[in-house]
Amino acid sequence: MKSSSADFSTILDRILDTAADNLRIAKILVQMGLDPNNITYDALFSRLLEIVLANITFANMFALVGAIFFVATLLMQTMVPLRVANMTGCTFFVAFGALSGNVATFLLYLLLLPINAVRLRQMLNLIKKARIATEGDTSMEWLKPFMTERRYRRGDQLFKKDDAATEMFLTITGKFLVTEISVEIPPGRLMGELGFLTPNKRRTATVECIEDGQVLTITYDKLLEIYFQNPQFGYYFLVLTSQRLLENISRLEGIIAEAKVARQTAATDDIA
Ligand SMILES: Nc1ncnc2c1ncn2[C@@H]1O[C@@H]2COP(=O)(O)O[C@H]2[C@H]1O
């Protein structure tokens, strides 16, 4: 008995809620100038259009364009265009705030503008540094204060393949040779960096001095610190090492191809 009266009161509540909702909607429709008893989609659409057209003011146009730019920022995946679109959106909203006399909107978007500008500048600087970092060893000037000078004479062996690797070199003068692959390393280049990245910290090749020269050295421990502190250097380092490893792979591929041709020629000669 108790449960049926509870059901009844719930139903009654729902009926009252629905009636109240209908009354609310009816009130809105009346406020919009529509007849709640005779409402069609056509009537609703044309009334809405009328309202929108009646509200198009210079200030609202700025708000509309600003909103379009803000939606655009949500669709963007890269930071630079996102910041630019956001700043454009902010500018339109600043104009809207000023024209409509809305101080809160004006101040909020005016404040967002320099924040976006600073972030955009930081991002552009980072992109520039990363680009410079990939362009060559010239960006190694800043590394010099962390390094110690050493001299080598022609014929000196700096290290042998498979030796334990503990330091990296920057060549300043003279010339060095990666013996196994006959690659010369001129002044201004990094050398002995691959050992830093190998899991067992061993030299991947032998290097000897072929022209008296000076180098700067840095221990792998110090290098590790710098690697984690300086993302641009880390990126440069990755580009340099992958470039050298790729060169070595293509050199090996050349040797394999030559050996294959030589074997085929020998086989044809044998048959003949
Ligand atoms: N293709 C290459 N060009 C220039 N240097 C290289 C090349 N391959 C290896 N090396 C250098 O030879 C060094 C041998 O010691 P690491 O393995 O420590 O680091 C290696 C590189 O610095």
XYZ file of C-alpha atoms and ligand atoms in Angstrom:
294
model
C 0.000 0.000 0.000
C 2.817 2.283 0.949
C 4.671 1.543 -2.302
C 1.619 2.302 -4.493
C 1.184 5.705 -2.800
C 4.908 6.370 -3.335
C 4.500 5.506 -7.033
C 1.504 7.810 -7.252
C 3.385 10.746 -5.718
C 6.392 10.142 -8.081
C 4.057 10.158 -11.085
C 2.392 13.320 -9.803
C 5.813 14.958 -9.358
C 6.782 14.070 -12.905
C 3.512 15.449 -14.284
C 4.044 18.691 -12.387
C 7.691 18.911 -13.549
C 6.704 18.378 -17.175
C 3.929 20.966 -16.868
C 6.405 23.434 -15.341
C 8.912 22.729 -18.149
C 6.214 23.256 -20.744
C 5.231 26.492 -19.091
C 8.884 27.596 -19.087
C 9.299 26.716 -22.784
C 5.984 28.385 -23.547
C 7.182 31.496 -21.722
C 10.416 31.551 -23.765
C 8.427 31.101 -26.974
C 6.134 33.973 -26.028
C 9.156 36.126 -25.218
C 10.522 35.275 -28.658
C 7.259 36.529 -30.127
C 5.945 33.061 -31.081
C 2.591 31.467 -30.354
C 3.255 28.326 -28.184
C -0.033 26.749 -29.408
C 0.835 27.117 -33.052
C 4.555 26.492 -33.386
C 6.190 25.130 -36.555
C 9.867 24.630 -37.458
C 9.488 27.255 -40.200
C 8.113 29.849 -37.820
C 10.806 29.068 -35.250
C 13.617 29.263 -37.843
C 12.483 32.528 -39.380
C 11.997 34.094 -35.928
C 15.513 32.989 -34.888
C 16.915 34.441 -38.112
C 15.097 37.699 -37.430
C 16.582 37.834 -33.922
C 20.106 37.131 -35.210
C 19.817 39.765 -37.953
C 18.412 42.300 -35.498
C 21.409 41.705 -33.213
C 24.115 42.065 -35.836
C 26.081 45.036 -34.639
C 29.641 46.083 -35.335
C 30.717 44.808 -31.874
C 28.967 41.446 -32.273
C 30.647 40.916 -35.647
C 34.005 41.161 -33.865
C 32.825 38.624 -31.270
C 31.676 36.268 -34.042
C 35.023 36.398 -35.881
C 36.843 35.996 -32.547
C 34.752 32.926 -31.740
C 35.546 31.410 -35.169
C 39.283 31.825 -34.460
C 38.873 30.284 -30.998
C 37.116 27.231 -32.445
C 39.909 27.024 -35.027
C 42.524 26.855 -32.237
C 40.771 23.767 -30.844
C 41.149 22.041 -34.212
C 44.871 22.829 -34.613
C 47.546 20.318 -33.722
C 50.738 22.357 -34.078
C 51.695 25.045 -31.607
C 52.721 27.946 -33.877
C 49.475 28.212 -35.928
C 47.518 27.526 -32.725
C 49.120 30.491 -30.938
C 48.666 32.756 -33.981
C 44.965 31.822 -34.291
C 44.509 32.307 -30.549
C 46.112 35.758 -30.662
C 43.914 36.745 -33.607
C 40.850 35.523 -31.696
C 41.952 37.503 -28.622
C 42.402 40.678 -30.717
C 38.834 40.394 -32.036
C 37.487 39.836 -28.522
C 39.454 42.851 -27.235
C 37.795 44.916 -29.964
C 34.408 43.428 -29.034
C 34.968 44.255 -25.355
C 35.975 47.824 -26.189
C 33.084 48.450 -28.602
C 30.429 46.886 -26.389
C 31.770 48.467 -23.203
C 32.285 45.014 -21.644
C 35.258 45.707 -19.357
C 35.705 42.085 -18.144
C 35.940 40.713 -21.697
C 38.214 43.562 -22.754
C 40.651 43.027 -19.853
C 40.641 39.207 -20.024
C 41.537 39.031 -23.711
C 43.944 41.956 -23.467
C 45.815 39.948 -20.793
C 45.783 36.758 -22.868
C 47.447 38.533 -25.813
C 50.948 39.050 -24.286
C 50.876 35.564 -22.687
C 50.285 34.030 -26.105
C 52.897 36.317 -27.668
C 55.554 35.223 -25.148
C 54.756 31.521 -25.673
C 54.834 31.991 -29.463
C 58.217 33.703 -29.236
C 59.590 30.874 -27.055
C 58.341 28.278 -29.529
C 59.840 30.137 -32.521
C 63.192 30.446 -30.678
C 63.197 26.729 -29.911
C 62.474 25.874 -33.556
C 65.291 28.224 -34.647
C 67.768 26.660 -32.199
C 66.817 23.124 -33.241
C 67.348 24.119 -36.886
C 70.763 25.674 -36.141
C 71.667 22.593 -34.092
C 71.179 20.331 -37.117
C 73.199 22.546 -39.432
C 76.678 21.618 -38.259
C 79.372 21.423 -35.649
C 79.726 25.241 -35.589
C 77.137 25.349 -32.773
C 79.672 23.632 -30.467
C 81.250 26.948 -29.303
C 79.180 26.867 -26.105
C 80.522 23.381 -25.260
C 84.153 24.552 -25.133
C 84.105 25.907 -21.539
C 83.248 22.390 -20.326
C 86.216 20.812 -22.165
C 89.917 20.211 -21.535
C 92.662 20.753 -24.092
C 94.927 17.946 -25.366
C 97.504 17.716 -28.187
C 98.267 14.799 -30.515
C 101.120 14.198 -32.946
C 100.892 12.535 -36.329
C 100.846 8.737 -35.840
C 99.364 8.844 -32.314
C 96.489 6.444 -31.762
C 93.683 8.100 -29.780
C 91.938 4.778 -29.093
C 91.354 1.348 -30.607
C 88.088 -0.315 -31.651
C 86.408 -2.000 -28.624
C 88.418 0.045 -26.086
C 86.370 1.246 -23.109
C 85.015 4.701 -24.032
C 84.966 7.458 -21.393
C 85.336 10.742 -23.286
C 84.290 12.635 -26.374
C 86.519 14.917 -28.482
C 86.068 18.144 -30.404
C 88.763 18.594 -33.028
C 90.294 22.099 -33.086
C 93.284 21.743 -35.422
C 94.986 18.866 -37.272
C 93.375 15.840 -38.896
C 92.204 12.494 -37.566
C 91.359 9.238 -39.284
C 88.738 6.624 -38.460
C 91.009 3.750 -39.517
C 88.571 0.922 -40.335
C 86.455 3.041 -42.686
C 89.153 5.519 -43.814
C 87.068 8.574 -42.893
C 89.016 11.772 -42.171
C 87.786 14.040 -39.404
C 88.700 17.706 -40.036
C 88.882 20.514 -37.427
C 85.632 21.597 -35.762
C 83.994 18.155 -35.609
C 82.892 15.920 -32.777
C 84.648 12.583 -32.469
C 84.285 9.633 -30.102
C 80.584 10.349 -29.523
C 79.263 6.951 -30.643
C 80.824 5.193 -27.634
C 78.630 7.422 -25.459
C 75.504 5.896 -26.958
C 76.571 2.243 -27.175
C 75.126 0.074 -24.375
C 78.555 -1.293 -23.333
C 80.392 2.060 -23.746
C 82.973 0.709 -26.209
C 84.645 2.397 -29.192
C 83.036 1.445 -32.504
C 86.258 2.112 -34.455
C 89.944 3.057 -34.113
C 90.951 6.711 -34.454
C 94.481 7.965 -35.123
C 96.058 11.350 -35.664
C 97.247 11.910 -39.253
C 98.239 15.569 -38.902
C 99.505 17.177 -35.640
C 96.610 18.802 -33.893
C 94.762 19.973 -30.841
C 91.509 18.582 -29.474
C 89.187 19.408 -26.618
C 87.855 16.530 -24.541
C 84.845 16.099 -22.297
C 84.117 13.118 -20.048
C 80.981 11.077 -20.730
C 79.782 11.863 -17.171
C 79.832 15.607 -17.888
C 78.380 14.981 -21.346
C 75.475 13.082 -19.819
C 74.643 16.079 -17.613
C 74.758 18.469 -20.577
C 72.724 16.055 -22.715
C 69.853 16.159 -20.228
C 70.114 19.895 -19.554
C 70.191 21.027 -23.155
C 67.499 19.606 -25.444
C 68.925 21.371 -28.524
C 72.279 19.689 -27.993
C 70.525 16.360 -27.360
C 68.711 16.740 -30.670
C 71.888 17.756 -32.515
C 73.634 14.772 -30.995
C 70.945 12.399 -32.227
C 71.088 13.867 -35.737
C 74.906 13.637 -35.835
C 75.094 10.052 -34.582
C 72.292 8.792 -36.825
C 73.927 10.541 -39.791
C 77.279 8.831 -39.088
C 75.683 5.439 -38.479
C 73.684 5.753 -41.717
C 76.898 6.676 -43.595
C 78.579 3.583 -42.156
C 75.650 1.380 -43.144
C 75.667 2.660 -46.736
C 79.473 2.212 -46.863
C 79.039 -1.426 -45.740
C 76.252 -1.927 -48.272
C 78.648 -0.701 -50.987
C 81.330 -3.163 -49.834
C 78.823 -6.051 -49.774
C 77.569 -5.143 -53.273
C 81.159 -5.005 -54.610
C 81.994 -8.388 -53.013
C 78.858 -9.905 -54.551
C 79.806 -8.644 -58.036
C 83.374 -9.944 -57.560
C 82.045 -13.386 -56.491
C 79.678 -13.554 -59.482
C 82.497 -12.581 -61.889
C 84.773 -15.240 -60.362
C 81.993 -17.856 -60.710
C 81.423 -17.012 -64.413
C 85.187 -17.106 -65.046
C 85.353 -20.582 -63.423
C 82.524 -21.893 -65.635
C 84.213 -20.472 -68.765
N 80.980 7.839 -40.669
C 81.678 8.456 -39.718
N 82.051 9.752 -39.909
C 82.785 10.391 -38.975
N 83.183 9.824 -37.813
C 82.823 8.561 -37.577
C 82.064 7.803 -38.497
N 81.862 6.578 -37.984
C 82.496 6.554 -36.786
N 83.060 7.740 -36.558
C 83.816 8.176 -35.352
O 84.704 7.150 -34.978
C 84.616 7.067 -33.566
C 85.082 5.796 -32.935
O 84.832 5.919 -31.531
P 83.338 6.136 -31.072
O 82.593 4.867 -31.403
O 83.285 6.597 -29.673
O 82.811 7.323 -32.001
C 83.099 7.192 -33.365
C 82.822 8.388 -34.221
O 83.170 9.578 -33.575
